mmCIF file of C-alpha atoms and ligand atoms in Angstrom:
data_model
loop_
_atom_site.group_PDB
_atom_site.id
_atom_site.type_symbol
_atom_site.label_atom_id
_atom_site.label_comp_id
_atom_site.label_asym_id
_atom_site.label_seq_id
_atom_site.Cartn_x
_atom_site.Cartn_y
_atom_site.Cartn_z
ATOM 1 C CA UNK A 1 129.376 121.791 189.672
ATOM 2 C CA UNK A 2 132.224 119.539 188.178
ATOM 3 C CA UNK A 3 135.614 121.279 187.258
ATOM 4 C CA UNK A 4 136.341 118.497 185.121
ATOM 5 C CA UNK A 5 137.856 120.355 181.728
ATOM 6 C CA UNK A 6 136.670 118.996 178.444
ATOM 7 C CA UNK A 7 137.921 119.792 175.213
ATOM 8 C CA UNK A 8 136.659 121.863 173.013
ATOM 9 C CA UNK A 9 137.029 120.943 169.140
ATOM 10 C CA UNK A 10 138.992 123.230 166.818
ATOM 11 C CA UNK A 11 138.381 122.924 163.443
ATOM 12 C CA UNK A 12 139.703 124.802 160.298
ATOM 13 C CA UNK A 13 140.016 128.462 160.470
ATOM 14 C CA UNK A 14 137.696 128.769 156.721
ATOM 15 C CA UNK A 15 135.960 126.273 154.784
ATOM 16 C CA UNK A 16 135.616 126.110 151.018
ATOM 17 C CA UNK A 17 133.545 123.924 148.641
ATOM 18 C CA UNK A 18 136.596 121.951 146.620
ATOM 19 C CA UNK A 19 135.203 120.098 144.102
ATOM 20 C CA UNK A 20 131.265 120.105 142.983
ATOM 21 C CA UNK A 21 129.612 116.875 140.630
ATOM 22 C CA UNK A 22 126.775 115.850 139.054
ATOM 23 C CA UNK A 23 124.403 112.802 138.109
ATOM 24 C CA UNK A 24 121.690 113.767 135.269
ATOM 25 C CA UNK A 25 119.444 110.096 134.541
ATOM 26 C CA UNK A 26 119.802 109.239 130.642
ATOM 27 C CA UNK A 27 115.789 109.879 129.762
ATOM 28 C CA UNK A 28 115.073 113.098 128.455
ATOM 29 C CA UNK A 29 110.986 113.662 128.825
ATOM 30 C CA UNK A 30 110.059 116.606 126.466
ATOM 31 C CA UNK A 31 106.930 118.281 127.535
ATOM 32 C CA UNK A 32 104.944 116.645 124.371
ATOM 33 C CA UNK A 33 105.729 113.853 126.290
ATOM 34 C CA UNK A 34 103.668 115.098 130.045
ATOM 35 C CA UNK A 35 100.868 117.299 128.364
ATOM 36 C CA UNK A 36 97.902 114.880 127.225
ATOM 37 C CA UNK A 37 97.591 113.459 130.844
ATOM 38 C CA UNK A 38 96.814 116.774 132.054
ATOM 39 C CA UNK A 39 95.741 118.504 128.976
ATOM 40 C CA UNK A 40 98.197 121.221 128.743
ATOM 41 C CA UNK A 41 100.453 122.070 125.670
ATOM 42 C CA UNK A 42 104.374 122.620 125.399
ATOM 43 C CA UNK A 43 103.476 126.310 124.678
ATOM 44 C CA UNK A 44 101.872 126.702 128.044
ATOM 45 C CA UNK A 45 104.722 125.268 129.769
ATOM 46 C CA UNK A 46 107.443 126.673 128.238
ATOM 47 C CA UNK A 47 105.387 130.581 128.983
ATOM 48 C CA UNK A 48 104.400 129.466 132.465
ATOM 49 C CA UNK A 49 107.810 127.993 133.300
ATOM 50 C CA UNK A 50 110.610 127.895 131.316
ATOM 51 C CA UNK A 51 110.639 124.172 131.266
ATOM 52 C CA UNK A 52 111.094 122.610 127.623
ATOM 53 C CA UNK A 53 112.494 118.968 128.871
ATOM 54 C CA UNK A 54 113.629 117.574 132.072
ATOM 55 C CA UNK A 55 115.028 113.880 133.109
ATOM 56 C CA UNK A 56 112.962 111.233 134.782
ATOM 57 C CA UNK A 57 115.166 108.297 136.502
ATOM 58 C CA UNK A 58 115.003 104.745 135.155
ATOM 59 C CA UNK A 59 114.601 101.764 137.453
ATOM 60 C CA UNK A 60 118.404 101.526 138.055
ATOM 61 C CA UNK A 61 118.933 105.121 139.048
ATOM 62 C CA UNK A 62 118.129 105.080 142.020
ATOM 63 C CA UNK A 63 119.093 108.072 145.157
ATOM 64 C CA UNK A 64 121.709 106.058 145.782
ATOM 65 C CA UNK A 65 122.779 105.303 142.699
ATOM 66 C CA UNK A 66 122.714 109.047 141.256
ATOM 67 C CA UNK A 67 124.150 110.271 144.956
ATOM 68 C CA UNK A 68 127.123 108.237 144.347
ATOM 69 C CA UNK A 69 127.621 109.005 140.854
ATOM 70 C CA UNK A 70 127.601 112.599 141.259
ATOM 71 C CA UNK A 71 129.854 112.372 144.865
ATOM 72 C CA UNK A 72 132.913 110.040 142.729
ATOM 73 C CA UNK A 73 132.975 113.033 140.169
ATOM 74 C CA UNK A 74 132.697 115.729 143.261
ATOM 75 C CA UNK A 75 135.567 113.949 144.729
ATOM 76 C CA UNK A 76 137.546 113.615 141.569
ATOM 77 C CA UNK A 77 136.913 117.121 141.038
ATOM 78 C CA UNK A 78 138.264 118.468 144.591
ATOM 79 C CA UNK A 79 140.993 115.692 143.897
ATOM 80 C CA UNK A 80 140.536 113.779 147.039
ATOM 81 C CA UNK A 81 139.760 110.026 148.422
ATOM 82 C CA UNK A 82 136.846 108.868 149.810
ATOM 83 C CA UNK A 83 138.381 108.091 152.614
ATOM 84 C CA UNK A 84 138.821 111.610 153.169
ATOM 85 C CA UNK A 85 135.545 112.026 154.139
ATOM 86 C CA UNK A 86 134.441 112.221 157.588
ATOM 87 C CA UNK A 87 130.711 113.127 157.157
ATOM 88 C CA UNK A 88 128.195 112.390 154.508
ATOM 89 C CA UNK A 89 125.011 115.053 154.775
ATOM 90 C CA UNK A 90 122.543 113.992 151.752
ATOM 91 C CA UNK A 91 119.211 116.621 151.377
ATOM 92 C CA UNK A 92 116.344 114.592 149.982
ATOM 93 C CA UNK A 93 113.005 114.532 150.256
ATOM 94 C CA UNK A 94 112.563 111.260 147.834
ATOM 95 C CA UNK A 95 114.072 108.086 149.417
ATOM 96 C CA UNK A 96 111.302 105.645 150.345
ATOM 97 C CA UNK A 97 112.309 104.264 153.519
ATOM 98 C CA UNK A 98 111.804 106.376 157.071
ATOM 99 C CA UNK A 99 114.680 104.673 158.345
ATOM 100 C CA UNK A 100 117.860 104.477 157.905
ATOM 101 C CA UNK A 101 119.281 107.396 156.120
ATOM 102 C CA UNK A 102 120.450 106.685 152.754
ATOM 103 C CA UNK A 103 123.451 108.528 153.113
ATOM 104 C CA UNK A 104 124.733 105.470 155.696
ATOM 105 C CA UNK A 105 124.746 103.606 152.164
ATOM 106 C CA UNK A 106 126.149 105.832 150.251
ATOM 107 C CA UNK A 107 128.904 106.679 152.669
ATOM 108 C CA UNK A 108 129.424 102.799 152.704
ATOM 109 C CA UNK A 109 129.201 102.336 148.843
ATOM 110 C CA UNK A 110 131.647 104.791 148.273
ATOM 111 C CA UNK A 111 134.162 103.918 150.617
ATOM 112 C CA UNK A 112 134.614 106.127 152.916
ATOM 113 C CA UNK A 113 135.906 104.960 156.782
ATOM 114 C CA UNK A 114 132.449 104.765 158.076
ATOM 115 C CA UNK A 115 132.162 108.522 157.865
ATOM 116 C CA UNK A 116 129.621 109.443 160.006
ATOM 117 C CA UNK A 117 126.440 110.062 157.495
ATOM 118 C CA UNK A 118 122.762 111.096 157.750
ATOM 119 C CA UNK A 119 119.655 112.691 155.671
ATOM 120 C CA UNK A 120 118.240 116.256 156.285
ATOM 121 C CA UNK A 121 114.702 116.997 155.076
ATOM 122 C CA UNK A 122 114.376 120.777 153.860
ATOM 123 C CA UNK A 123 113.249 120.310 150.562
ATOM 124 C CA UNK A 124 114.816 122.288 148.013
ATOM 125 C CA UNK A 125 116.148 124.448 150.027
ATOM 126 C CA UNK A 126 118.117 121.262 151.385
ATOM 127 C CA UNK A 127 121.680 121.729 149.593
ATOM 128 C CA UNK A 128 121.939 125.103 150.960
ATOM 129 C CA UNK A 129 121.155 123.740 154.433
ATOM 130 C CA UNK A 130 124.000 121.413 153.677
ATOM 131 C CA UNK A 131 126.775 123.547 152.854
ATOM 132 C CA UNK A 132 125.876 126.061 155.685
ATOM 133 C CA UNK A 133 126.237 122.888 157.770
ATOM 134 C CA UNK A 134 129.244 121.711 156.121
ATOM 135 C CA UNK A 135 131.544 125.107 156.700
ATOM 136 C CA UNK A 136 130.435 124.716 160.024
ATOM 137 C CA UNK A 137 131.322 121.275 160.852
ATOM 138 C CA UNK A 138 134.359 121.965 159.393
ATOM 139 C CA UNK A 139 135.367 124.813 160.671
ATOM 140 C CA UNK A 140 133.713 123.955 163.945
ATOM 141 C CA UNK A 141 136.435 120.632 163.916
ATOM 142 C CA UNK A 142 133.848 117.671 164.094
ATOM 143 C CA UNK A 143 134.357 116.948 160.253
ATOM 144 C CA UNK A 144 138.008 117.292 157.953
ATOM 145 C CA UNK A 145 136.247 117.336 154.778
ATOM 146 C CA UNK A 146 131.909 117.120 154.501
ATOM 147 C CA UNK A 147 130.194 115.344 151.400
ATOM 148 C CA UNK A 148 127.233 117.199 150.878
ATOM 149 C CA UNK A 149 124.943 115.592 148.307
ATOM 150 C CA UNK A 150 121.349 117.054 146.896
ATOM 151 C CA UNK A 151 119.282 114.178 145.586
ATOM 152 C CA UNK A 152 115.698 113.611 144.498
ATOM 153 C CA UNK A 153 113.727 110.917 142.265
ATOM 154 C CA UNK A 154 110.641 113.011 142.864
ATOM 155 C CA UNK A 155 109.025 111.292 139.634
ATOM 156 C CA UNK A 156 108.062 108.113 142.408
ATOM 157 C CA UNK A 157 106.119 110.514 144.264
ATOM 158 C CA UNK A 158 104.632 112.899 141.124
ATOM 159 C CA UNK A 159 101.201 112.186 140.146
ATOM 160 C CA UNK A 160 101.454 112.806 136.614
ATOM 161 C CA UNK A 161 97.703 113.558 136.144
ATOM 162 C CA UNK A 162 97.844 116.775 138.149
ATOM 163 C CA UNK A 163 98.104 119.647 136.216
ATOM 164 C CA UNK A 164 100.002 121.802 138.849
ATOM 165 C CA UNK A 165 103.355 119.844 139.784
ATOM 166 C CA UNK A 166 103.786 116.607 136.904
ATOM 167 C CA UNK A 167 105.299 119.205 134.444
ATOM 168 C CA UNK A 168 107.390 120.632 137.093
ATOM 169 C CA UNK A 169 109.384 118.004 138.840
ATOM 170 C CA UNK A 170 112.207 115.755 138.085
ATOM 171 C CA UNK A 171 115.200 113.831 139.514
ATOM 172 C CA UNK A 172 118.914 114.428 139.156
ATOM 173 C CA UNK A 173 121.660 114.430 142.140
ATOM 174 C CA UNK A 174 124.142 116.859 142.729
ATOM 175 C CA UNK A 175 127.011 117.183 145.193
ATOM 176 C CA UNK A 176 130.051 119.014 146.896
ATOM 177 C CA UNK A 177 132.324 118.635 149.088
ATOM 178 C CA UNK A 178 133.581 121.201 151.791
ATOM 179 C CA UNK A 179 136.526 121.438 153.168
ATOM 180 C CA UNK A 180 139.671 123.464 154.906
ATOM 181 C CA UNK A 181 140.885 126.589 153.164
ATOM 182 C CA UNK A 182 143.014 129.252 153.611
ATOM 183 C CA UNK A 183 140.769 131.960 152.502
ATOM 184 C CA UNK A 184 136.804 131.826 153.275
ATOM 185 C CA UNK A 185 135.280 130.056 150.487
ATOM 186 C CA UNK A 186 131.456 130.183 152.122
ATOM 187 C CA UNK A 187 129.915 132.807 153.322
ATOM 188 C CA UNK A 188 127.307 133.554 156.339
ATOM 189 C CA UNK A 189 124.292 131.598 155.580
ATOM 190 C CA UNK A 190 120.947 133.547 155.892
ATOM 191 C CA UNK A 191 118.333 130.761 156.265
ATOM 192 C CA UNK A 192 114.693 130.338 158.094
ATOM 193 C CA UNK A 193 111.235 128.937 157.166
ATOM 194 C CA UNK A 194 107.207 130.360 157.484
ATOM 195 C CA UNK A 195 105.992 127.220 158.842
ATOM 196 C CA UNK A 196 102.361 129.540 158.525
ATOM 197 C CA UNK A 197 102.474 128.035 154.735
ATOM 198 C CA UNK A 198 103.122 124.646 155.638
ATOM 199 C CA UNK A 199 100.665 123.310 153.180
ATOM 200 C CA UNK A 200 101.684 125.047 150.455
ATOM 201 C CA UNK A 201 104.374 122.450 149.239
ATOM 202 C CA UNK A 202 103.740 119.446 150.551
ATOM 203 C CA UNK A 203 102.894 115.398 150.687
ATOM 204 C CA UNK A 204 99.453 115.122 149.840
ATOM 205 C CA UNK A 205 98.045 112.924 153.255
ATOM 206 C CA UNK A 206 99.520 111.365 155.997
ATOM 207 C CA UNK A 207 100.843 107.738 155.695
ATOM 208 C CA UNK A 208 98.480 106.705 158.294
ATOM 209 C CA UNK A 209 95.658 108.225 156.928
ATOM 210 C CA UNK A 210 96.121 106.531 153.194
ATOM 211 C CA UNK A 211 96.480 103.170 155.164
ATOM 212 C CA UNK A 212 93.627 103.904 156.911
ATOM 213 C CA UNK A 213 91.991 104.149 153.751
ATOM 214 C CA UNK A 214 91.757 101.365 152.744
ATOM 215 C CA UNK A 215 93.367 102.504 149.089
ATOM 216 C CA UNK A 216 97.019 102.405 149.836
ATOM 217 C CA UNK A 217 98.295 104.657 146.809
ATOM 218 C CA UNK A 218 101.334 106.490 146.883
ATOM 219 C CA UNK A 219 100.615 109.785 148.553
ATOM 220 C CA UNK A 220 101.777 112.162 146.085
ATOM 221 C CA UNK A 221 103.383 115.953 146.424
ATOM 222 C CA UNK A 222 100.961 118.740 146.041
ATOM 223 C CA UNK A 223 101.450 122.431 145.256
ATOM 224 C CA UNK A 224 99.641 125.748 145.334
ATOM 225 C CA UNK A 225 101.617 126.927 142.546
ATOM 226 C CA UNK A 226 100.308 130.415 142.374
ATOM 227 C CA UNK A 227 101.055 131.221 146.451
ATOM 228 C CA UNK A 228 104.735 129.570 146.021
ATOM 229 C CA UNK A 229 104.968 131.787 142.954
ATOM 230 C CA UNK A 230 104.598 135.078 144.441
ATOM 231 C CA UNK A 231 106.207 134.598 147.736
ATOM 232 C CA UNK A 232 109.161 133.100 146.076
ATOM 233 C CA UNK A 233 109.452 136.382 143.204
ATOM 234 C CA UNK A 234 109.830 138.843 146.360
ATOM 235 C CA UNK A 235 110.501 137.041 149.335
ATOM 236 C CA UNK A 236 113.604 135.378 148.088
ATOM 237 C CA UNK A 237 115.370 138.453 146.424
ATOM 238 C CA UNK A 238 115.534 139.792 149.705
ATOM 239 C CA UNK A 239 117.296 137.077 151.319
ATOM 240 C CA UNK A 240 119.565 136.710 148.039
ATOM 241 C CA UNK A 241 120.208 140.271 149.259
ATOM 242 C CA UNK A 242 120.604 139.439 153.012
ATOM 243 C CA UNK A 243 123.258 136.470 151.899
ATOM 244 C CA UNK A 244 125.428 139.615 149.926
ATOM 245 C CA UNK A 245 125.322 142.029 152.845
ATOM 246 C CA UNK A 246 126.515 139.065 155.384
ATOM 247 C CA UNK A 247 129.239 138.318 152.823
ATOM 248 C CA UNK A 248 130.454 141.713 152.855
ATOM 249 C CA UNK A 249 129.769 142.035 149.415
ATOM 250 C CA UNK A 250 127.627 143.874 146.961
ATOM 251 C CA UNK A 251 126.445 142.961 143.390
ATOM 252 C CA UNK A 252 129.486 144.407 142.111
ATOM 253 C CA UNK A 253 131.799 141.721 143.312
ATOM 254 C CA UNK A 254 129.164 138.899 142.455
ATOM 255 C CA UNK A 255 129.664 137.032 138.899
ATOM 256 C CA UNK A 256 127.326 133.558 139.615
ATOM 257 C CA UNK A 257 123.933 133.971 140.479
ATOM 258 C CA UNK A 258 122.605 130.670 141.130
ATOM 259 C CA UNK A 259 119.007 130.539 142.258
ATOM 260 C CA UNK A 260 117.103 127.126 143.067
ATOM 261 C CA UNK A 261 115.890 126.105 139.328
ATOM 262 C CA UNK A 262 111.945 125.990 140.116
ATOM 263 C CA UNK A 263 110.423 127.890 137.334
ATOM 264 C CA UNK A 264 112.653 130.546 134.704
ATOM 265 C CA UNK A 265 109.717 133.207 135.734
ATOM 266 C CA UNK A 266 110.649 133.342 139.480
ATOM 267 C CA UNK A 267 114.187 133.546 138.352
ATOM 268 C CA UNK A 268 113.711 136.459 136.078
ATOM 269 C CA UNK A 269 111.430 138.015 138.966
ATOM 270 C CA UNK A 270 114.197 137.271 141.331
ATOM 271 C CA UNK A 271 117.141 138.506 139.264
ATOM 272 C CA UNK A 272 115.056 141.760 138.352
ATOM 273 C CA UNK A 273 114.155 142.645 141.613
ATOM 274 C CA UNK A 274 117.928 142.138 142.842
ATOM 275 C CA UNK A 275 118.721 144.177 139.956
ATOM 276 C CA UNK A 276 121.467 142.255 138.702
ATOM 277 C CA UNK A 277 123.992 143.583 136.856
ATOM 278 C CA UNK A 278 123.734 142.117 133.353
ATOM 279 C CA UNK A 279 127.537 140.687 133.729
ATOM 280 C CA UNK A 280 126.858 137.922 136.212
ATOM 281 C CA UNK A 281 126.020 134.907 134.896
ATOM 282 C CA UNK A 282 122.820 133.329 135.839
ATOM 283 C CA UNK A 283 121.777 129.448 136.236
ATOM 284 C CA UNK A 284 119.094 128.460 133.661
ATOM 285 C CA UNK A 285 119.538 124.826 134.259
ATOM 286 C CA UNK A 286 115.285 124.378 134.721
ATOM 287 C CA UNK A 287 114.920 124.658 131.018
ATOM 288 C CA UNK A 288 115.749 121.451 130.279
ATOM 289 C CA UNK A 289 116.309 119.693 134.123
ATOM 290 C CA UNK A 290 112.695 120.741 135.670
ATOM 291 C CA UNK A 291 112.636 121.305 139.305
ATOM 292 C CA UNK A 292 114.822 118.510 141.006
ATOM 293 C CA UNK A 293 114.539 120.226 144.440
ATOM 294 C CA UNK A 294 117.544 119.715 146.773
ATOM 295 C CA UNK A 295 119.515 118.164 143.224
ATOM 296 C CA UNK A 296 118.533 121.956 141.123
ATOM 297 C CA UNK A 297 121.703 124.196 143.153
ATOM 298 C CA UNK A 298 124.478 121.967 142.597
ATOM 299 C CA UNK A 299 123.162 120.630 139.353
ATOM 300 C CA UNK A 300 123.112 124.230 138.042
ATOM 301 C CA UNK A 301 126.416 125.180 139.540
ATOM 302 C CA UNK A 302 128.527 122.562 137.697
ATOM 303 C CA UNK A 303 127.018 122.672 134.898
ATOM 304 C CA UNK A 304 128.044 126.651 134.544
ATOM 305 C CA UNK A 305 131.464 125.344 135.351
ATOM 306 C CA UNK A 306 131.264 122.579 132.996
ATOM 307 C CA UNK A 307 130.293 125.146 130.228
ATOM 308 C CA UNK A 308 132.434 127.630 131.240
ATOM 309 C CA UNK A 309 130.030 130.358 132.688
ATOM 310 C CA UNK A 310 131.489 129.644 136.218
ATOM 311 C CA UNK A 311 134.831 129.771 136.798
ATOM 312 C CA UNK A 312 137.224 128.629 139.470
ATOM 313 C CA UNK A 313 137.868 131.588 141.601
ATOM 314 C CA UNK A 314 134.537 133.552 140.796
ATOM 315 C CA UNK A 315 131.822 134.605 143.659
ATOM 316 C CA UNK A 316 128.730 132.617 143.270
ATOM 317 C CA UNK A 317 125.426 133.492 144.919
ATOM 318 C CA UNK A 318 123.189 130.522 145.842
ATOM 319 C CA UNK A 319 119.654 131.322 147.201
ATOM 320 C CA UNK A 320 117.272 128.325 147.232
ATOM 321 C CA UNK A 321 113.400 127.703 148.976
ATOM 322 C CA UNK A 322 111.026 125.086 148.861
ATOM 323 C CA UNK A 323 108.382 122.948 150.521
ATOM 324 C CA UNK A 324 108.184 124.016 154.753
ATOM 325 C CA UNK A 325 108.880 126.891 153.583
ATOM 326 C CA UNK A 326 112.255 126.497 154.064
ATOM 327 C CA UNK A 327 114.666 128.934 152.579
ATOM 328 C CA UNK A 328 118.754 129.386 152.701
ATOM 329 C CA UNK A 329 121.217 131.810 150.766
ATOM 330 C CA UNK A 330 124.805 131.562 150.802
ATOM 331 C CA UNK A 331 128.013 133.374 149.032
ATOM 332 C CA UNK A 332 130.057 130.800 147.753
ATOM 333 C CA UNK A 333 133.796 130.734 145.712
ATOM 334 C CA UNK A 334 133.407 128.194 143.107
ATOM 335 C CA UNK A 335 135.576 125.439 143.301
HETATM 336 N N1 COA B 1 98.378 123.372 131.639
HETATM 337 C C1 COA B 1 97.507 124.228 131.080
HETATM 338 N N2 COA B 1 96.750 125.085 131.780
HETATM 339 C C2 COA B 1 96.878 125.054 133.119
HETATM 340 C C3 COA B 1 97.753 124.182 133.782
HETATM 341 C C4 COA B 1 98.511 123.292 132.985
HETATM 342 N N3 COA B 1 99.392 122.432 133.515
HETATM 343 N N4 COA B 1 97.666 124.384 135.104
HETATM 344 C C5 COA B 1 96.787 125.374 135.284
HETATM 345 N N5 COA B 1 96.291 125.771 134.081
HETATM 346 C C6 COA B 1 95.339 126.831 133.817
HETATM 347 C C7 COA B 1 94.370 127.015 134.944
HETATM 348 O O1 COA B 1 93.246 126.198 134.775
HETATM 349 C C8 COA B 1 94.000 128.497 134.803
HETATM 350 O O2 COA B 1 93.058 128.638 133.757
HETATM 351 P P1 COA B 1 91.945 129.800 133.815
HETATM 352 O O3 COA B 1 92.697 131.101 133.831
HETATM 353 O O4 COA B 1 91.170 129.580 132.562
HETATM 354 O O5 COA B 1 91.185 129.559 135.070
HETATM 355 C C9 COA B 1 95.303 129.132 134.326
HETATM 356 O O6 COA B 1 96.065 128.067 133.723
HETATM 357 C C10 COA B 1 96.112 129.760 135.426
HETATM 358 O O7 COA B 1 96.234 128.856 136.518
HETATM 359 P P2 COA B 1 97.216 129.104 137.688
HETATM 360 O O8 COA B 1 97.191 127.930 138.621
HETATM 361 O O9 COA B 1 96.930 130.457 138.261
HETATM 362 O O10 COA B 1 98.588 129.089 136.899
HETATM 363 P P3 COA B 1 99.910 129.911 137.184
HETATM 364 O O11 COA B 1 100.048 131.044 136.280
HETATM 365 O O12 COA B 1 100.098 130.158 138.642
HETATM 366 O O13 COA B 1 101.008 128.850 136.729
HETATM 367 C C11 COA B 1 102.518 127.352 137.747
HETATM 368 C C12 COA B 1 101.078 127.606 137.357
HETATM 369 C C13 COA B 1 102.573 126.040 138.511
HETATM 370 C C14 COA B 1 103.369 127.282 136.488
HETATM 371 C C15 COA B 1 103.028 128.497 138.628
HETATM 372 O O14 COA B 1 102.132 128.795 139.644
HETATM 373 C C16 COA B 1 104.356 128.240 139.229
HETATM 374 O O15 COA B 1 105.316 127.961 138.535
HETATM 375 N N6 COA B 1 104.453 128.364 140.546
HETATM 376 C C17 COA B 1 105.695 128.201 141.255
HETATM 377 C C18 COA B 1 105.901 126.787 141.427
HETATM 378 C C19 COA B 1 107.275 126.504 141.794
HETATM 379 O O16 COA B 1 108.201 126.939 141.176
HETATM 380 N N7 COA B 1 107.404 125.723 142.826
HETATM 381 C C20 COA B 1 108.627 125.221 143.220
HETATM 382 C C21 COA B 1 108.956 125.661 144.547
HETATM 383 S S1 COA B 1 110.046 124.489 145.154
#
C-alpha cells in the first residue's frame, strides 16, 4: 500500500445561493391558442391545471441563448464576474445534441476562465439536483462559486396534437449561482427516484428505433398524466416535509414555498397536505409559464423576488419531481 499523502480539498465552511435570474421567451401562447389541435377548451385547462398562458421560444432563443440570458442577470444579481465562476452545471432535458454539453458553450459564451461545465439529465427535478450539487462542490472545495442553470425549449420535442402534455409544457431558463457564506444558505437535500415508473414521463421511442423506422420524426415526450398526478399530490409533500426536518426547521420558520410549477392542482394538493400556514408565500408561476421542467424552480423563485413576495433573507422551500421519477427538496435562504 503506498504512503504517499494526497491532499484533500477544503472548501467553504457553508454555501449560499447569491444571486438568482431569469430568461422568459417574448411569445405569450394563450390556451385559445393550443386547444383546436387537440380539441380541448381554455375552461378545461385552466380547471385541470391552472395554466391560462405560457411562453413558447422563437427560433433565436435557443438553450443557450435563454441559459445565458438568465446566468448575466444571476450574476449581476449576486454582483459577481464571470470569471468568478469555476463550474457551470446546466439541468436540461431539451438540447438536441448527445454530445457535448451545452453548458461547455455557455460557460465559453459568457466568459468565464474555462470553468469546468457539464449537463445533468433529471428532468424537472434537475435544478434541485443542481444546487444540492452546487453547496457541495463548494463547500466540498472543487468549485469557488457554481453556476447552476435550469433550461428547457421543450416546445421542439412537444407534439402539439396530444391532448395530455401540448397544453402543459413550455420553455424558459432560470439560474443561480452558489457560493461561500458565512451562515448556511442551503440546506440538506432529500432527493431519490422510483425508477419502477420509468415510463411514466418520458421520450416517446428510442432514437434507434424511429431510425429504424423508416419515418424519422421527432420522438416526442409522453405522459400518463393521471399516475404523475397522484403520486406527485402525496408523494412529494412528504419529501417537502423530509427537506424541513433535515433543515432543522418546521413550517413555522418557512415563508417561500416553492414547488416545481407542473400543474396549480398538485400545488394546492401539495400545500394542503403540508398544511401550510396561510403566511408563506407560495409560487404560482404555472399560471401563465406552463411547465418548463428544470427552468419552473428558479423561474418561480425570482419572480417572487422580483414582485416582492420573496425577500432577501427569507427561508424558501424548494421541492421539485419529474420524468425518472426523479425528485429533490431543499431549504434554501433567498438571495
Ligand atoms: N382537453 C379536454 N379533455 C381532455 C384532455 C384535454 N387536453 N385530456 C384529457 N381529456 C379528457 C379525457 O378524455 C377524459 O374524458 P372522459 O372522462 O370523458 O373519459 C377526461 O378528460 C379525464 O382524463 P384524464 O386523463 O383522467 O385527465 P386528468 O384529470 O388526469 O387531467 C392532466 C389531465 C394532464 C391535466 C393531469 O393528469 C395532470 O395535470 N397530471 C399531472 C401532470 C403533470 O403535472 N406532470 C408534470 C410532472 S413533471
Amino acid at each position: 500500500m503506498s504512503t504517499t499523502e494526497i491532499q484533500s480539498p477544503t472548501g467553504a465552511p457553508y454555501a449560499a445561493i447569491l444571486g438568482i435570474g431569469s430568461y422568459r421567451p417574448e411569445r405569450l401562447v394563450p390556451n385559445s391558442e393550443v386547444v383546436e389541435a387537440i380539441d380541448s377548451s381554455d375552461e378545461w385547462i385552466q380547471q385541470r391545471s391552472g395554466i391560462k398562458t405560457r411562453r413558447w421560444a422563437g427560433p433565436e432563443e435557443s438553450v443557450q441563448m435563454m441559459s445565458v440570458e438568465a446566468s448575466r442577470r444571476a450574476l449581476a444579481h449576486a454582483g459577481l464576474d464571470a470569471r468568478q465562476i469555476d463550474a457551470v452545471v446546466v439541468a436540461t432535458v431539451s438540447h438536441m445534441l448527445q454530445t457535448p454539453a451545452i453548458a461547455t458553450a455557455i460557460a465559453h459564451e459568457l466568459g468565464t476562465d474555462q470553468a469546468a461545465a457539464f449537463d445533468i439529465s433529471a428532468a424537472c427535478a434537475g435544478f434541485c439536483h443542481g444546487v444540492a450539487m452546487a453547496n457541495d462542490m463548494v463547500r466540498g472545495g472543487s468549485a469557488g462559486h457554481v453556476l447552476v442553470i435550469g433550461v428547457e425549449r421543450l416546445t421542439d420535442i412537444l407534439d402539439l396534437y396530444d391532448r395530455g402534455t401540448a397544453f402543459i409544457f413550455a420553455d424558459g431558463a432560470g439560474a443561480a449561482v452558489v457560493g461561500p457564506s458565512e451562515t448556511p444558505g442551503i440546506g440538506p437535500v432529500v432527493w431519490g427516484s422510483d425508477g419502477e415508473q420509468f415510463d411514466l414521463i418520458r421520450q416517446r421511442e428510442d432514437w434507434r428505433d424511429v431510425i429504424a423506422s423508416g419515418e424519422p420524426v421527432m420522438p416526442h415526450l409522453m405522459m400518463q398524466g393521471n399516475s404523475v398526478f397522484r403520486w406527485a399530490s402525496f408523494a412529494m409533500a412528504k419529501i417537502a416535509q423530509q427537506a424541513l426536518d433535515r433543515a432543522g426547521i418546521t413550517l413555522d420558520d418557512l415563508d417561500v414555498f416553492v414547488p416545481h410549477q407542473a400543474n396549480m392542482r398538485i400545488i394546492d394538493a401539495m400545500a394542503r397536505s403540508m398544511k401550510l400556514p396561510a403566511r408563506v408565500k407560495i409560487a404560482r408561476d404555472v399560471a401563465d409559464m406552463g411547465n418548463t421542467s428544470a427552468a419552473s424552480v428558479p423561474l418561480a423563485l425570482d419572480r417572487m423576488i422580483q414582485e416582492g413576495d420573496a425577500k432577501s433573507g427569507d427561508t424558501a422551500l424548494l421541492v421539485a419531481f419529474g420524468a425518472g421519477l426523479a425528485y429533490a427538496a431543499q431549504v434554501v435562504t433567498v438571495p
